[in-house]
Amino acid sequence: MTARRLRIGVMGGTFDPIHHGHLVAASEAAVALELDEVVFVPTGNPGNKKVISSSEHRYLMTVIATAANPRFTVSRVDIDRPGVTYTIDTLTELSKLRPDSDLFFISGADAIAQILAWKEVDRIWPLAHFVAVTRPGHQLQLPQVKEARISQLEVPALAISSTDVRNRAAVGKPIWYLVPDGVVQYIAKHKLYRGHGDSVHN
Ligand code: NAP
């Protein structure tokens, strides 16, 4: 008898910081897609995009936020790979590490909507299914490509955004209940997002 292939979610994101919207999205995707595990993969260097916190801070906040869930893990593949982070490299590396698995790349709908512009997109399709998470009512134009496996999942808690959390932290407004308690404490301890929070570290 052949063993069942594992179904692994790959939550790709900057996670600056991780918040309850991301965690609910991962949990909803795990139920809807019958996933055995969800691996959170904080982006290393996202290229031109401005990232406020260092990779290590974003990685550690992701570890703290996911620690209590036995099905959630965190991978360093993107933050340990030198150079700009491309999803083709993320998925190639994870497929080699987990050859017994089917991968489901989960990310924000706005990010997935741009996938046709991603590096080596034709090589990406066979590596994973793609799940674009949106808030309810959000109309999305998903790319129409024959070989692509792309689906959409509505997640009410995605009304929370990292930008809003950063803006609140920058002016000392509370961020309790938007992010896990341990992440609130980590942000306070390391004084993340204080002031204008413009500087870029990677
Ligand atoms: P982004 O453009 O910062 O995010 C777009 C939207 O999606 C934001 O509203 C964001 O909300 C949300 N979002 C991001 N990740 C999410 C997740 N895992 N679950 C739910 N919502 C999410 O996107 P990004 O974070 O830079 O990139 C997302 C993923 O796509 C990363 O894995 C990145 O490496 C990959 N990517 C690859 C390429 C490429 O290969 N060329 C190009 C771009 C992105 P929050 O701000 O609240 O998170």
PDB file of C-alpha atoms and ligand atoms in Angstrom:
ATOM      1  CA  MET A   1       0.000   0.000   0.000  1.00  0.00           C
ATOM      2  CA  THR A   2       1.413   3.428  -0.907  1.00  0.00           C
ATOM      3  CA  ALA A   3       1.576   5.983   1.895  1.00  0.00           C
ATOM      4  CA  ARG A   4      -0.654   9.065   1.546  1.00  0.00           C
ATOM      5  CA  ARG A   5       1.281  12.127   0.430  1.00  0.00           C
ATOM      6  CA  LEU A   6       1.383  14.824   3.089  1.00  0.00           C
ATOM      7  CA  ARG A   7      -0.415  18.102   2.334  1.00  0.00           C
ATOM      8  CA  ILE A   8       1.668  21.044   3.469  1.00  0.00           C
ATOM      9  CA  GLY A   9       0.632  24.710   3.475  1.00  0.00           C
ATOM     10  CA  VAL A  10       3.426  27.199   2.803  1.00  0.00           C
ATOM     11  CA  MET A  11       2.475  30.611   4.279  1.00  0.00           C
ATOM     12  CA  GLY A  12       4.619  33.104   2.418  1.00  0.00           C
ATOM     13  CA  GLY A  13       4.739  36.667   3.666  1.00  0.00           C
ATOM     14  CA  THR A  14       6.845  39.499   4.996  1.00  0.00           C
ATOM     15  CA  PHE A  15       5.216  39.191   8.440  1.00  0.00           C
ATOM     16  CA  ASP A  16       6.270  42.683   9.558  1.00  0.00           C
ATOM     17  CA  PRO A  17       4.729  41.922  11.987  1.00  0.00           C
ATOM     18  CA  ILE A  18       2.724  38.668  11.925  1.00  0.00           C
ATOM     19  CA  HIS A  19      -0.856  39.287  13.164  1.00  0.00           C
ATOM     20  CA  HIS A  20      -4.039  37.365  13.954  1.00  0.00           C
ATOM     21  CA  GLY A  21      -5.271  37.756  10.348  1.00  0.00           C
ATOM     22  CA  HIS A  22      -2.322  35.653   9.139  1.00  0.00           C
ATOM     23  CA  LEU A  23      -2.925  33.061  11.866  1.00  0.00           C
ATOM     24  CA  VAL A  24      -6.642  32.775  11.145  1.00  0.00           C
ATOM     25  CA  ALA A  25      -5.891  32.532   7.392  1.00  0.00           C
ATOM     26  CA  ALA A  26      -3.472  29.652   8.021  1.00  0.00           C
ATOM     27  CA  SER A  27      -5.949  27.910  10.294  1.00  0.00           C
ATOM     28  CA  GLU A  28      -8.846  28.337   7.809  1.00  0.00           C
ATOM     29  CA  ALA A  29      -6.672  27.106   4.931  1.00  0.00           C
ATOM     30  CA  ALA A  30      -5.597  24.085   6.993  1.00  0.00           C
ATOM     31  CA  VAL A  31      -9.247  23.087   7.505  1.00  0.00           C
ATOM     32  CA  ALA A  32     -10.457  23.893   3.974  1.00  0.00           C
ATOM     33  CA  LEU A  33      -7.554  22.101   2.256  1.00  0.00           C
ATOM     34  CA  GLU A  34      -7.107  19.305   4.817  1.00  0.00           C
ATOM     35  CA  LEU A  35      -3.492  20.272   5.435  1.00  0.00           C
ATOM     36  CA  ASP A  36      -1.268  18.183   7.712  1.00  0.00           C
ATOM     37  CA  GLU A  37       1.021  21.111   8.512  1.00  0.00           C
ATOM     38  CA  VAL A  38       1.420  24.805   7.729  1.00  0.00           C
ATOM     39  CA  VAL A  39       4.976  26.083   7.363  1.00  0.00           C
ATOM     40  CA  PHE A  40       5.311  29.845   7.782  1.00  0.00           C
ATOM     41  CA  VAL A  41       8.098  31.206   5.585  1.00  0.00           C
ATOM     42  CA  PRO A  42       9.077  34.807   6.381  1.00  0.00           C
ATOM     43  CA  THR A  43      10.494  36.513   3.293  1.00  0.00           C
ATOM     44  CA  GLY A  44      14.209  37.269   3.433  1.00  0.00           C
ATOM     45  CA  ASN A  45      14.958  40.200   1.162  1.00  0.00           C
ATOM     46  CA  PRO A  46      11.840  41.193  -0.823  1.00  0.00           C
ATOM     47  CA  GLY A  47      13.791  43.289  -3.339  1.00  0.00           C
ATOM     48  CA  ASN A  48      12.501  46.787  -3.907  1.00  0.00           C
ATOM     49  CA  LYS A  49       9.831  46.606  -1.228  1.00  0.00           C
ATOM     50  CA  LYS A  50      10.556  48.535   1.942  1.00  0.00           C
ATOM     51  CA  VAL A  51      10.789  46.278   5.012  1.00  0.00           C
ATOM     52  CA  ILE A  52      10.964  47.946   8.403  1.00  0.00           C
ATOM     53  CA  SER A  53      12.259  45.147  10.637  1.00  0.00           C
ATOM     54  CA  SER A  54      15.232  42.839  10.178  1.00  0.00           C
ATOM     55  CA  SER A  55      14.705  39.283   8.942  1.00  0.00           C
ATOM     56  CA  GLU A  56      15.658  37.969  12.380  1.00  0.00           C
ATOM     57  CA  HIS A  57      13.027  40.078  14.187  1.00  0.00           C
ATOM     58  CA  ARG A  58      10.332  38.987  11.684  1.00  0.00           C
ATOM     59  CA  TYR A  59      11.410  35.346  11.977  1.00  0.00           C
ATOM     60  CA  LEU A  60      11.377  35.412  15.802  1.00  0.00           C
ATOM     61  CA  MET A  61       7.953  37.103  15.956  1.00  0.00           C
ATOM     62  CA  THR A  62       6.642  34.368  13.627  1.00  0.00           C
ATOM     63  CA  VAL A  63       8.085  31.659  15.880  1.00  0.00           C
ATOM     64  CA  ILE A  64       6.489  33.263  18.963  1.00  0.00           C
ATOM     65  CA  ALA A  65       3.101  33.646  17.233  1.00  0.00           C
ATOM     66  CA  THR A  66       2.941  30.040  16.011  1.00  0.00           C
ATOM     67  CA  ALA A  67       4.574  28.254  18.961  1.00  0.00           C
ATOM     68  CA  ALA A  68       1.363  26.988  20.566  1.00  0.00           C
ATOM     69  CA  ASN A  69      -0.041  25.292  17.442  1.00  0.00           C
ATOM     70  CA  PRO A  70       1.393  21.783  16.892  1.00  0.00           C
ATOM     71  CA  ARG A  71       0.568  21.951  13.147  1.00  0.00           C
ATOM     72  CA  PHE A  72       2.329  25.292  12.585  1.00  0.00           C
ATOM     73  CA  THR A  73       6.078  25.431  11.943  1.00  0.00           C
ATOM     74  CA  VAL A  74       8.436  28.185  10.744  1.00  0.00           C
ATOM     75  CA  SER A  75      11.112  27.820   8.078  1.00  0.00           C
ATOM     76  CA  ARG A  76      14.303  29.855   7.657  1.00  0.00           C
ATOM     77  CA  VAL A  77      14.716  28.904   3.966  1.00  0.00           C
ATOM     78  CA  ASP A  78      14.001  32.419   2.698  1.00  0.00           C
ATOM     79  CA  ILE A  79      15.823  34.405   5.353  1.00  0.00           C
ATOM     80  CA  ASP A  80      18.948  32.213   5.151  1.00  0.00           C
ATOM     81  CA  ARG A  81      19.171  32.311   1.310  1.00  0.00           C
ATOM     82  CA  PRO A  82      21.361  35.212   0.151  1.00  0.00           C
ATOM     83  CA  GLY A  83      19.969  37.722  -2.327  1.00  0.00           C
ATOM     84  CA  VAL A  84      16.421  38.707  -3.220  1.00  0.00           C
ATOM     85  CA  THR A  85      13.687  36.251  -2.190  1.00  0.00           C
ATOM     86  CA  TYR A  86      11.882  34.631  -5.121  1.00  0.00           C
ATOM     87  CA  THR A  87       9.067  32.125  -4.617  1.00  0.00           C
ATOM     88  CA  ILE A  88      10.493  29.818  -7.291  1.00  0.00           C
ATOM     89  CA  ASP A  89      13.529  29.331  -5.001  1.00  0.00           C
ATOM     90  CA  THR A  90      11.359  28.919  -1.876  1.00  0.00           C
ATOM     91  CA  LEU A  91       9.226  26.206  -3.456  1.00  0.00           C
ATOM     92  CA  THR A  92      12.163  24.444  -5.128  1.00  0.00           C
ATOM     93  CA  GLU A  93      13.965  24.243  -1.780  1.00  0.00           C
ATOM     94  CA  LEU A  94      10.895  23.103   0.164  1.00  0.00           C
ATOM     95  CA  SER A  95      10.056  20.425  -2.454  1.00  0.00           C
ATOM     96  CA  LYS A  96      13.555  19.006  -2.031  1.00  0.00           C
ATOM     97  CA  LEU A  97      13.248  19.065   1.764  1.00  0.00           C
ATOM     98  CA  ARG A  98       9.743  17.492   1.684  1.00  0.00           C
ATOM     99  CA  PRO A  99       9.642  15.194  -1.386  1.00  0.00           C
ATOM    100  CA  ASP A 100       6.768  13.202   0.153  1.00  0.00           C
ATOM    101  CA  SER A 101       4.439  16.223   0.127  1.00  0.00           C
ATOM    102  CA  ASP A 102       2.057  18.284  -1.976  1.00  0.00           C
ATOM    103  CA  LEU A 103       2.641  21.994  -1.358  1.00  0.00           C
ATOM    104  CA  PHE A 104      -0.048  24.690  -1.099  1.00  0.00           C
ATOM    105  CA  PHE A 105       1.425  28.208  -1.266  1.00  0.00           C
ATOM    106  CA  ILE A 106      -0.847  30.526   0.744  1.00  0.00           C
ATOM    107  CA  SER A 107      -0.530  34.287   0.553  1.00  0.00           C
ATOM    108  CA  GLY A 108      -2.432  37.548   0.300  1.00  0.00           C
ATOM    109  CA  ALA A 109      -4.651  37.922  -2.754  1.00  0.00           C
ATOM    110  CA  ASP A 110      -2.910  41.155  -3.750  1.00  0.00           C
ATOM    111  CA  ALA A 111       0.406  39.307  -3.831  1.00  0.00           C
ATOM    112  CA  ILE A 112      -0.933  36.257  -5.745  1.00  0.00           C
ATOM    113  CA  ALA A 113      -2.681  38.561  -8.252  1.00  0.00           C
ATOM    114  CA  GLN A 114       0.811  39.669  -9.345  1.00  0.00           C
ATOM    115  CA  ILE A 115       2.156  36.132  -9.763  1.00  0.00           C
ATOM    116  CA  LEU A 116       2.478  36.347 -13.557  1.00  0.00           C
ATOM    117  CA  ALA A 117       5.220  38.919 -13.004  1.00  0.00           C
ATOM    118  CA  TRP A 118       7.173  36.664 -10.636  1.00  0.00           C
ATOM    119  CA  LYS A 119      10.537  35.163 -11.584  1.00  0.00           C
ATOM    120  CA  GLU A 120      10.347  31.977 -13.705  1.00  0.00           C
ATOM    121  CA  VAL A 121       6.587  31.738 -13.274  1.00  0.00           C
ATOM    122  CA  ASP A 122       6.300  28.865 -15.789  1.00  0.00           C
ATOM    123  CA  ARG A 123       8.488  26.711 -13.547  1.00  0.00           C
ATOM    124  CA  ILE A 124       6.409  27.658 -10.474  1.00  0.00           C
ATOM    125  CA  TRP A 125       3.095  26.049 -11.510  1.00  0.00           C
ATOM    126  CA  PRO A 126       4.047  22.356 -11.104  1.00  0.00           C
ATOM    127  CA  LEU A 127       5.606  22.991  -7.675  1.00  0.00           C
ATOM    128  CA  ALA A 128       2.473  24.007  -5.753  1.00  0.00           C
ATOM    129  CA  HIS A 129      -1.207  24.842  -5.600  1.00  0.00           C
ATOM    130  CA  PHE A 130      -1.737  28.560  -4.890  1.00  0.00           C
ATOM    131  CA  VAL A 131      -4.253  29.899  -2.392  1.00  0.00           C
ATOM    132  CA  ALA A 132      -5.108  33.615  -2.475  1.00  0.00           C
ATOM    133  CA  VAL A 133      -6.628  34.702   0.809  1.00  0.00           C
ATOM    134  CA  THR A 134      -8.988  37.689   0.752  1.00  0.00           C
ATOM    135  CA  ARG A 135     -11.385  39.400   3.057  1.00  0.00           C
ATOM    136  CA  PRO A 136     -15.098  38.793   2.335  1.00  0.00           C
ATOM    137  CA  GLY A 137     -16.526  40.806  -0.530  1.00  0.00           C
ATOM    138  CA  HIS A 138     -13.109  41.544  -2.016  1.00  0.00           C
ATOM    139  CA  GLN A 139     -13.377  41.060  -5.789  1.00  0.00           C
ATOM    140  CA  LEU A 140     -10.275  39.463  -7.192  1.00  0.00           C
ATOM    141  CA  GLN A 141      -8.993  38.997 -10.728  1.00  0.00           C
ATOM    142  CA  LEU A 142      -7.008  35.786 -10.443  1.00  0.00           C
ATOM    143  CA  PRO A 143      -4.598  35.002 -13.283  1.00  0.00           C
ATOM    144  CA  GLN A 144      -6.077  32.664 -15.893  1.00  0.00           C
ATOM    145  CA  VAL A 145      -3.377  30.191 -16.821  1.00  0.00           C
ATOM    146  CA  LYS A 146      -4.167  26.647 -18.004  1.00  0.00           C
ATOM    147  CA  GLU A 147      -1.471  24.887 -15.988  1.00  0.00           C
ATOM    148  CA  ALA A 148      -1.976  27.005 -12.836  1.00  0.00           C
ATOM    149  CA  ARG A 149      -3.803  25.652  -9.800  1.00  0.00           C
ATOM    150  CA  ILE A 150      -5.052  28.807  -8.046  1.00  0.00           C
ATOM    151  CA  SER A 151      -7.947  29.138  -5.634  1.00  0.00           C
ATOM    152  CA  GLN A 152      -9.373  31.840  -3.405  1.00  0.00           C
ATOM    153  CA  LEU A 153     -10.255  31.640   0.295  1.00  0.00           C
ATOM    154  CA  GLU A 154     -12.203  34.307   2.165  1.00  0.00           C
ATOM    155  CA  VAL A 155     -10.911  35.102   5.653  1.00  0.00           C
ATOM    156  CA  PRO A 156     -12.878  37.674   7.709  1.00  0.00           C
ATOM    157  CA  ALA A 157      -9.984  38.349  10.146  1.00  0.00           C
ATOM    158  CA  LEU A 158      -7.853  39.706   7.278  1.00  0.00           C
ATOM    159  CA  ALA A 159      -9.293  43.133   8.049  1.00  0.00           C
ATOM    160  CA  ILE A 160      -6.206  43.320  10.289  1.00  0.00           C
ATOM    161  CA  SER A 161      -3.090  44.458   8.377  1.00  0.00           C
ATOM    162  CA  SER A 162       0.601  44.672   9.221  1.00  0.00           C
ATOM    163  CA  THR A 163       0.638  48.290   7.998  1.00  0.00           C
ATOM    164  CA  ASP A 164      -2.061  49.234  10.502  1.00  0.00           C
ATOM    165  CA  VAL A 165      -0.238  47.404  13.333  1.00  0.00           C
ATOM    166  CA  ARG A 166       3.022  49.230  12.468  1.00  0.00           C
ATOM    167  CA  ASN A 167       1.273  52.606  12.284  1.00  0.00           C
ATOM    168  CA  ARG A 168      -0.365  52.047  15.653  1.00  0.00           C
ATOM    169  CA  ALA A 169       2.912  50.924  17.272  1.00  0.00           C
ATOM    170  CA  ALA A 170       4.703  53.948  15.767  1.00  0.00           C
ATOM    171  CA  VAL A 171       2.481  56.380  17.681  1.00  0.00           C
ATOM    172  CA  GLY A 172       2.075  54.295  20.835  1.00  0.00           C
ATOM    173  CA  LYS A 173      -1.513  53.144  20.176  1.00  0.00           C
ATOM    174  CA  PRO A 174      -2.409  49.696  21.567  1.00  0.00           C
ATOM    175  CA  ILE A 175      -1.891  46.646  19.386  1.00  0.00           C
ATOM    176  CA  TRP A 176      -3.236  44.133  21.906  1.00  0.00           C
ATOM    177  CA  TYR A 177      -5.630  41.604  20.307  1.00  0.00           C
ATOM    178  CA  LEU A 178      -4.429  42.465  16.774  1.00  0.00           C
ATOM    179  CA  VAL A 179      -1.269  40.387  17.269  1.00  0.00           C
ATOM    180  CA  PRO A 180      -0.567  37.578  19.771  1.00  0.00           C
ATOM    181  CA  ASP A 181       0.414  38.732  23.289  1.00  0.00           C
ATOM    182  CA  GLY A 182       3.983  37.478  22.894  1.00  0.00           C
ATOM    183  CA  VAL A 183       4.378  39.556  19.737  1.00  0.00           C
ATOM    184  CA  VAL A 184       3.045  42.690  21.521  1.00  0.00           C
ATOM    185  CA  GLN A 185       5.707  42.123  24.180  1.00  0.00           C
ATOM    186  CA  TYR A 186       8.450  41.427  21.601  1.00  0.00           C
ATOM    187  CA  ILE A 187       7.626  44.665  19.722  1.00  0.00           C
ATOM    188  CA  ALA A 188       7.735  46.662  22.987  1.00  0.00           C
ATOM    189  CA  LYS A 189      10.958  45.013  24.192  1.00  0.00           C
ATOM    190  CA  HIS A 190      12.811  45.723  20.930  1.00  0.00           C
ATOM    191  CA  LYS A 191      11.115  49.106  20.349  1.00  0.00           C
ATOM    192  CA  LEU A 192      10.085  48.042  16.841  1.00  0.00           C
ATOM    193  CA  TYR A 193       8.207  50.534  14.596  1.00  0.00           C
ATOM    194  CA  ARG A 194       8.827  53.443  17.018  1.00  0.00           C
ATOM    195  CA  GLY A 195       8.822  56.897  15.468  1.00  0.00           C
ATOM    196  CA  HIS A 196       8.750  57.054  11.687  1.00  0.00           C
ATOM    197  CA  GLY A 197      10.104  53.483  11.275  1.00  0.00           C
ATOM    198  CA  ASP A 198      11.522  54.113   7.824  1.00  0.00           C
ATOM    199  CA  SER A 199      14.857  52.347   8.027  1.00  0.00           C
ATOM    200  CA  VAL A 200      15.387  49.196   6.013  1.00  0.00           C
ATOM    201  CA  HIS A 201      17.319  46.239   7.432  1.00  0.00           C
ATOM    202  CA  ASN A 202      17.710  42.825   5.876  1.00  0.00           C
TER     203      ASN A 202
HETATM  204  P1  NAP B   1       2.636  42.067   0.149  1.00  0.00           P
HETATM  205  O1  NAP B   1       2.632  42.685  -1.211  1.00  0.00           O
HETATM  206  O2  NAP B   1       3.338  42.776   1.260  1.00  0.00           O
HETATM  207  O3  NAP B   1       1.187  41.774   0.640  1.00  0.00           O
HETATM  208  C1  NAP B   1       0.072  41.952  -0.165  1.00  0.00           C
HETATM  209  C2  NAP B   1      -1.158  41.780   0.700  1.00  0.00           C
HETATM  210  O4  NAP B   1      -1.250  40.393   1.105  1.00  0.00           O
HETATM  211  C3  NAP B   1      -1.147  42.595   1.979  1.00  0.00           C
HETATM  212  O5  NAP B   1      -2.486  42.996   2.235  1.00  0.00           O
HETATM  213  C4  NAP B   1      -0.664  41.598   3.023  1.00  0.00           C
HETATM  214  O6  NAP B   1      -1.172  41.915   4.287  1.00  0.00           O
HETATM  215  C5  NAP B   1      -1.251  40.296   2.538  1.00  0.00           C
HETATM  216  N1  NAP B   1      -0.462  39.105   2.873  1.00  0.00           N
HETATM  217  C6  NAP B   1       0.861  38.899   2.625  1.00  0.00           C
HETATM  218  N2  NAP B   1       1.200  37.642   2.993  1.00  0.00           N
HETATM  219  C7  NAP B   1       0.064  37.068   3.481  1.00  0.00           C
HETATM  220  C8  NAP B   1      -0.232  35.779   3.996  1.00  0.00           C
HETATM  221  N3  NAP B   1       0.691  34.800   4.049  1.00  0.00           N
HETATM  222  N4  NAP B   1      -1.501  35.528   4.402  1.00  0.00           N
HETATM  223  C9  NAP B   1      -2.443  36.493   4.331  1.00  0.00           C
HETATM  224  N5  NAP B   1      -2.228  37.715   3.830  1.00  0.00           N
HETATM  225  C10 NAP B   1      -0.985  38.005   3.412  1.00  0.00           C
HETATM  226  O7  NAP B   1       3.190  40.598   0.003  1.00  0.00           O
HETATM  227  P2  NAP B   1       4.547  40.084   0.507  1.00  0.00           P
HETATM  228  O8  NAP B   1       4.359  39.809   1.958  1.00  0.00           O
HETATM  229  O9  NAP B   1       5.636  40.983   0.038  1.00  0.00           O
HETATM  230  O10 NAP B   1       4.708  38.715  -0.319  1.00  0.00           O
HETATM  231  C11 NAP B   1       3.842  37.636  -0.144  1.00  0.00           C
HETATM  232  C12 NAP B   1       4.564  36.367  -0.626  1.00  0.00           C
HETATM  233  O11 NAP B   1       4.741  36.430  -2.044  1.00  0.00           O
HETATM  234  C13 NAP B   1       5.951  36.197  -0.021  1.00  0.00           C
HETATM  235  O12 NAP B   1       6.186  34.840   0.208  1.00  0.00           O
HETATM  236  C14 NAP B   1       6.862  36.732  -1.127  1.00  0.00           C
HETATM  237  O13 NAP B   1       8.182  36.174  -1.074  1.00  0.00           O
HETATM  238  C15 NAP B   1       6.109  36.279  -2.356  1.00  0.00           C
HETATM  239  N6  NAP B   1       6.472  37.100  -3.523  1.00  0.00           N
HETATM  240  C16 NAP B   1       7.263  36.574  -4.480  1.00  0.00           C
HETATM  241  C17 NAP B   1       7.668  37.327  -5.566  1.00  0.00           C
HETATM  242  C18 NAP B   1       8.559  36.710  -6.624  1.00  0.00           C
HETATM  243  O14 NAP B   1       8.869  35.525  -6.546  1.00  0.00           O
HETATM  244  N7  NAP B   1       8.995  37.488  -7.603  1.00  0.00           N
HETATM  245  C19 NAP B   1       7.217  38.656  -5.679  1.00  0.00           C
HETATM  246  C20 NAP B   1       6.396  39.175  -4.671  1.00  0.00           C
HETATM  247  C21 NAP B   1       6.019  38.400  -3.589  1.00  0.00           C
HETATM  248  P3  NAP B   1      -0.158  42.138   5.514  1.00  0.00           P
HETATM  249  O15 NAP B   1       0.679  43.330   5.113  1.00  0.00           O
HETATM  250  O16 NAP B   1      -1.048  42.390   6.662  1.00  0.00           O
HETATM  251  O17 NAP B   1       0.666  40.890   5.580  1.00  0.00           O
END
